[in-house]
Coordinates of C-alpha atoms and ligand atoms in Angstrom, one line a residue:
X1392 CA -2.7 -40.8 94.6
X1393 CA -5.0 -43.2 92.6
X1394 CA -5.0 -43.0 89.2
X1395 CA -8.0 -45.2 86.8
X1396 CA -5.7 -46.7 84.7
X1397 CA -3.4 -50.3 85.7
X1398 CA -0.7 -48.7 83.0
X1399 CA -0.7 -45.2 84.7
X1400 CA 2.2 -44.1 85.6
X1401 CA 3.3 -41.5 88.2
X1402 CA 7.3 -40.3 88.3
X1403 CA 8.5 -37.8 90.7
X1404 CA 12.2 -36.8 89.6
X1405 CA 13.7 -36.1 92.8
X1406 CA 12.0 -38.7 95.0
X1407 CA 9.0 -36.9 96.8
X1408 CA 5.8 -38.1 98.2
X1409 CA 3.5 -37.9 95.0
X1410 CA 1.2 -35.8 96.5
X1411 CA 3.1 -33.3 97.9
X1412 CA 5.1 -33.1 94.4
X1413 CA 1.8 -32.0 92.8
X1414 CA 1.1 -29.8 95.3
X1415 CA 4.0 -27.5 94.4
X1416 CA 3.1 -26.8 91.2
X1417 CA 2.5 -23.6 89.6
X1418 CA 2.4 -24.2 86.0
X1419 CA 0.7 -27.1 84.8
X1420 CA 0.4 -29.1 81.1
X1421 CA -2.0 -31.4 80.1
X1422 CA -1.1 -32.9 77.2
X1423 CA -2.8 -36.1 74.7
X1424 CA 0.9 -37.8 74.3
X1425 CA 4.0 -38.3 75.2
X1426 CA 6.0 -35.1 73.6
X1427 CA 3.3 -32.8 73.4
X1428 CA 4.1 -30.9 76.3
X1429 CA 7.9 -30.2 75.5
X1430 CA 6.3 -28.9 72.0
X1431 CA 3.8 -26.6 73.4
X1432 CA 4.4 -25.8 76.9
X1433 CA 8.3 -25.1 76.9
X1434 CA 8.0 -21.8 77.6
X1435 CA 6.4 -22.9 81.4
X1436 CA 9.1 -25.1 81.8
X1437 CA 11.7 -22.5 81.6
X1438 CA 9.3 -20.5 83.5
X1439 CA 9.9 -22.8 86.4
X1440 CA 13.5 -23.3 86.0
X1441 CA 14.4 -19.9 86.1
X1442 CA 12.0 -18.7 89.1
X1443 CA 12.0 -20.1 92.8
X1444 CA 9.2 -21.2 93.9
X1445 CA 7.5 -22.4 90.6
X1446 CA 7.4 -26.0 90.0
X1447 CA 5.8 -27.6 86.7
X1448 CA 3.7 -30.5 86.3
X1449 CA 3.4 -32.5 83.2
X1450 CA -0.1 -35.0 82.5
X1451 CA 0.0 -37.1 79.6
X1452 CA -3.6 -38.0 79.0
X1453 CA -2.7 -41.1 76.6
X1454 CA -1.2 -44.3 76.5
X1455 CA 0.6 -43.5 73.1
X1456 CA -0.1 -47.2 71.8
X1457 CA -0.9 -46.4 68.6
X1458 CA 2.2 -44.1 67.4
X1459 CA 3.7 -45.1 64.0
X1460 CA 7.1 -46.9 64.4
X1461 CA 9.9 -47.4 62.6
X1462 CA 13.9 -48.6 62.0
X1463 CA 14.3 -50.4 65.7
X1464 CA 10.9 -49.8 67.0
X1465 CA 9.1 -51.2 63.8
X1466 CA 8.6 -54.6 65.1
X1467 CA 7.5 -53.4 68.8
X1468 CA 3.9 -54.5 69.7
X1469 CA 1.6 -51.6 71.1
X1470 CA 2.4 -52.5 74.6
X1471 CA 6.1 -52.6 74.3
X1472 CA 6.0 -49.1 72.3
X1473 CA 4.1 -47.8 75.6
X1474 CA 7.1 -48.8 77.7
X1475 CA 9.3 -47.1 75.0
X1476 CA 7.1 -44.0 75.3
X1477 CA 6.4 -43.4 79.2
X1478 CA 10.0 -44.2 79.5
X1479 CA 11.0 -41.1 76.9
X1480 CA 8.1 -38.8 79.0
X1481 CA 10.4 -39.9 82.6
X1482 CA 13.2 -38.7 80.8
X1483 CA 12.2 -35.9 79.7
X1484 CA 10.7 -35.1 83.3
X1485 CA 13.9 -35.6 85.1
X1486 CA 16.0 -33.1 82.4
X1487 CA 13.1 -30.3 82.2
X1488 CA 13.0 -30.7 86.4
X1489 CA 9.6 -30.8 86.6
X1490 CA 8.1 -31.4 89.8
X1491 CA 5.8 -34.3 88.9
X1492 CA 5.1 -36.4 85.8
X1493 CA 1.7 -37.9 85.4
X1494 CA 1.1 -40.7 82.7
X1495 CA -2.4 -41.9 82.6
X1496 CA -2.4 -44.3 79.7
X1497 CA -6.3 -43.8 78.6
X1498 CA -6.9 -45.6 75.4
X1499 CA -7.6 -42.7 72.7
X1500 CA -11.1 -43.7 72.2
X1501 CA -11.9 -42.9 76.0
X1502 CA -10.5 -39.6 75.9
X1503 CA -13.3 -39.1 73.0
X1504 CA -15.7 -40.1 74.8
X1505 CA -17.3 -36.7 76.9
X1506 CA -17.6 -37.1 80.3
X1507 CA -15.9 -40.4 80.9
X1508 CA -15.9 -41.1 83.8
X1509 CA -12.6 -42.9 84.3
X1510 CA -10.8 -39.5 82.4
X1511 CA -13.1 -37.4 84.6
X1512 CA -11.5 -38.8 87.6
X1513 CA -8.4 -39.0 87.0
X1514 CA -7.8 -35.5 86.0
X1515 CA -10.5 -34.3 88.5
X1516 CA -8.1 -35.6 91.3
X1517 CA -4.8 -34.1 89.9
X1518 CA -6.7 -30.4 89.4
X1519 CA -8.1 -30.7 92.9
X1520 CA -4.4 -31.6 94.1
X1521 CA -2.7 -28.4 93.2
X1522 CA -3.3 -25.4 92.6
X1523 CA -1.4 -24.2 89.5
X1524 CA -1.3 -20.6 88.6
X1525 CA -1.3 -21.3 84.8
X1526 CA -2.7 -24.0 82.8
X1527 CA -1.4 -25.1 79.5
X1528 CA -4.1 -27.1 77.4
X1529 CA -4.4 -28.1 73.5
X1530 CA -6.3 -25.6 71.8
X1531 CA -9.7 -25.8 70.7
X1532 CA -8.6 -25.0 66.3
X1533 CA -5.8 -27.6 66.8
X1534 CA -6.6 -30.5 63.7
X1535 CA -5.9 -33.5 66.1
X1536 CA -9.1 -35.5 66.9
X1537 CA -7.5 -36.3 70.1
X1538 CA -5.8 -33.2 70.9
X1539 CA -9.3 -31.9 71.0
X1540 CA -10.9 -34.2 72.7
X1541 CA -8.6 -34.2 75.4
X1542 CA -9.0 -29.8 75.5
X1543 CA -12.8 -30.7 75.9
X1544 CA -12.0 -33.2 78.7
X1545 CA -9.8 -30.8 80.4
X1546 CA -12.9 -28.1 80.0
X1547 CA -15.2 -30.3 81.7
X1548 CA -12.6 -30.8 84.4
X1549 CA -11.7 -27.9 85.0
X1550 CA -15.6 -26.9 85.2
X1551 CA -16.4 -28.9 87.8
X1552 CA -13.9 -27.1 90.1
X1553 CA -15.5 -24.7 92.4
X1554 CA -14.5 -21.4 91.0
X1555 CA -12.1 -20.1 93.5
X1556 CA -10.2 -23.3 93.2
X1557 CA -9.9 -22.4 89.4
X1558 CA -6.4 -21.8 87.7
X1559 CA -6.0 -17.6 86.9
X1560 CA -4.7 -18.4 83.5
X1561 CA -5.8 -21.4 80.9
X1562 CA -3.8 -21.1 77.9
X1563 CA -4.2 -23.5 74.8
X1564 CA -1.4 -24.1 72.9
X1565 CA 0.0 -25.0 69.3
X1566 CA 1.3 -28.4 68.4
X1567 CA -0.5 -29.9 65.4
X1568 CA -1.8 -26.8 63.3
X1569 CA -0.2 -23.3 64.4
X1570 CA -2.0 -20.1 65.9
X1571 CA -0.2 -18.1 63.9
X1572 CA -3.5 -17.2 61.8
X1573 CA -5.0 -15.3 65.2
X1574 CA -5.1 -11.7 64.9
X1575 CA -2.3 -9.9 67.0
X1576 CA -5.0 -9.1 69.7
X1577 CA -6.1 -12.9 70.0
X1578 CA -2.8 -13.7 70.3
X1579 CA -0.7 -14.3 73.6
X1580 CA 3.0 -14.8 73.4
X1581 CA 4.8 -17.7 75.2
X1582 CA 8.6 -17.2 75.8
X1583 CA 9.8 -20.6 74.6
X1584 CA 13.6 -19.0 73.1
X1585 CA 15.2 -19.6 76.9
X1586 CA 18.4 -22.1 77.6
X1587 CA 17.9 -23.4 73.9
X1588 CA 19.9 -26.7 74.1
X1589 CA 17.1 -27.9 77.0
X1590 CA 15.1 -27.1 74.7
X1591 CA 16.2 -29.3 71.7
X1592 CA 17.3 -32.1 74.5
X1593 CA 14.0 -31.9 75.8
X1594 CA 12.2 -33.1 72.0
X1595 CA 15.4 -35.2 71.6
X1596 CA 14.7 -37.5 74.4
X1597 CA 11.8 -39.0 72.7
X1598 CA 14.1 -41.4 70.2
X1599 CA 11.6 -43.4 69.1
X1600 CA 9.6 -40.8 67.6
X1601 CA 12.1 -38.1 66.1
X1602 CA 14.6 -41.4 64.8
X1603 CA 12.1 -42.4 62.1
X1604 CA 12.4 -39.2 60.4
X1605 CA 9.5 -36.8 62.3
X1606 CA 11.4 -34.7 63.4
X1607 CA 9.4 -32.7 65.8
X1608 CA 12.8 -31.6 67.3
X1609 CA 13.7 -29.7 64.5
X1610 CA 10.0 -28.4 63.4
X1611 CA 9.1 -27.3 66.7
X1612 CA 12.1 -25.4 67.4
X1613 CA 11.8 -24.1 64.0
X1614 CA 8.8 -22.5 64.5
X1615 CA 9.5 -20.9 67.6
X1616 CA 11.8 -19.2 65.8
X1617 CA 9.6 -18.3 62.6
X1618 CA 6.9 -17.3 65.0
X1619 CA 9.6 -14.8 66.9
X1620 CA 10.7 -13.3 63.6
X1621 CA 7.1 -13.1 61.9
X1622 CA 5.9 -11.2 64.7
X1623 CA 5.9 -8.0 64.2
X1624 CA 7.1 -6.7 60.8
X1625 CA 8.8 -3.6 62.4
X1626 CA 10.6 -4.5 65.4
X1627 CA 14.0 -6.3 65.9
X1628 CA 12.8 -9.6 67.3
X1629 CA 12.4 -9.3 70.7
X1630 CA 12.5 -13.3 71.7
X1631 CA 14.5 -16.1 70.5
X1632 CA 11.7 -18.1 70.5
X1633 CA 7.8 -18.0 70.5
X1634 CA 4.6 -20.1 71.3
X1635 CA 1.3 -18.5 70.2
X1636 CA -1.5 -19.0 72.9
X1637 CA -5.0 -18.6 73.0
X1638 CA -6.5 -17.6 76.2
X1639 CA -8.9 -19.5 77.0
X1640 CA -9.5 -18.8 80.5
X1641 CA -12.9 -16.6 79.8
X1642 CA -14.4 -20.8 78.7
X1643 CA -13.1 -21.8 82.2
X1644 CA -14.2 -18.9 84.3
X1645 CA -17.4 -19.0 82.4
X1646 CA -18.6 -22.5 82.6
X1647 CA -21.8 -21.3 80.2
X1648 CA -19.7 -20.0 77.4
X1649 CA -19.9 -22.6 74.2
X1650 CA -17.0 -23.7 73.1
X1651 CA -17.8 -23.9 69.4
X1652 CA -19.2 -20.2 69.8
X1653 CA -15.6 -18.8 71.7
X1654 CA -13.6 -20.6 69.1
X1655 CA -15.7 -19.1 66.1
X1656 CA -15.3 -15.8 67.0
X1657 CA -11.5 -16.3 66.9
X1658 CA -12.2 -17.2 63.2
X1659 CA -14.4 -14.7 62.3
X1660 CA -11.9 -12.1 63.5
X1661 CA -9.3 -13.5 61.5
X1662 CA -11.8 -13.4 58.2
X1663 CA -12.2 -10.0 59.3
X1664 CA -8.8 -8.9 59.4
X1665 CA -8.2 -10.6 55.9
X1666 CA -11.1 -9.3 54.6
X1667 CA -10.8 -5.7 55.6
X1668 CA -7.0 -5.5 54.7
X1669 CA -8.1 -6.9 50.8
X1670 CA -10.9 -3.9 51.3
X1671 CA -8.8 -1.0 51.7
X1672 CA -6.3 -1.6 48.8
X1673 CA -8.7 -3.2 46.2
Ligands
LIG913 ZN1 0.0 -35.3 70.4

């Protein structure tokens, strides 16, 4: 496997032949940094640990060389804090068992860049190399320049795939900005309230980001819990933990379908429902 990048990274926790790692997977995460997939894709991590025959793959688009750093990390140069960082993702890898850990270390200002060509390839080759069943992506509302430029990267990626070679179900998924202002019916509902001490381990592992007092450990398991309770008004919560989705697997099975247009209508429905609830009982 040949990735663009001389800092990319590939780690397979239990020692297989790259390319037949990624091969197994069935539920795959592309994420901008190191972290982001423990926050929003947990739920396909537990997924995989509790079925056979599912095996989860993790990308991490960016080289996480311009993270804030603090208390021992504050006098690390960019490069050292990218050691710091892929070695947090390995470890994080190895506990949540995934199959195969891809670090590609793009600068941020490629990944803004549509249609580059070394982010094209790179995650051209890993899409081509499996076939996952379920996709987890950032989503399109998300208020992180790159978490959204590294969605529309995956888009085009995942465009360019014949369409039988296409994954059944794209999801994107909340890390910086919550979905939980998407009407109920926009809404798809992640398990992420399984084996809850992986999951805090799992946002623990990355030290240098949760020890300088961002604690994404804490906030993210936080609102999994809010979400689960805030659900439904009626019911006894169901799950012990939730990640809101959006599906966005009509933008990959339609390759016409604007992005800006799919993403507004999730917005207008929301004005909708705020709208029409201030209608009925002004
Ligand atoms: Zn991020």
């Amino acid at each position: 496997m040949k990735l663009s990048q001389p800092l990319a990274d590939i780690y397979v926790p239990d020692g297989s032949a790259p390319a037949d790692a990624l091969a197994r997977v069935t539920h795959l995460c592309v994420g901008a940094h190191q972290d982001d997939i423990e926050i929003m894709a947990y739920s396909g991590i537990a997924d995989c640990l509790d079925q056979s025959g599912m095996a989860f793959g993790g990308v991490v688009v960016t080289n996480g060389a311009g993270s804030p750093r603090t208390g021992s990390y504050a006098e690390m140069t960019d490069n050292q804090m990218q050691m710091v960082r892929r070695d947090e993702q390995r470890s994080a890898a190895k506990l949540g068992g995934y199959a195969i850990q891809l670090q590609l270390a793009h600068p941020s200002a490629s990944v803004k860049t549509p249609g580059h060509a070394g982010v094209a390839a790179d995650l051209g080759g890993i899409l081509r190399g499996c076939r996952p069943e379920v996709i987890y992506l950032h989503n399109p509302a998300d208020k992180h320049d790159t978490h959204v430029a590294v969605f529309l990267r995956c888009l085009e990626a995942l465009r360019m795939l014949p369409p039988a070679c296409r994954p059944r179900r794209v999801f994107g998924c909340e890390v910086w900005r919550d979905l939980d202002w998407l009407i109920d019916s926009d809404k798809v509902a992640l398990d992420a309230g399984r084996h809850p001490e992986l999951a805090a381990n799992l946002l623990r592992v990355f030290e240098s980001q949760v020890s300088g007092g961002k604690r994404y450990d804490l906030a993210s398991i936080g609102r999994r819990k809010a979400h689960a309770t805030f659900h439904t008004s009626h019911a006894t919560d169901h799950f012990q933990g939730l990640t809101w989705a959006i599906d966005l697997t009509p933008l990959v099975e339609d390759s016409t379908l604007p992005v800006g247009e799919f993403t507004r209508a999730l917005v207008d429905r929301f004005r909708r429902d705020v709208e029409d609830r201030l209608a009925r009982y002004f």
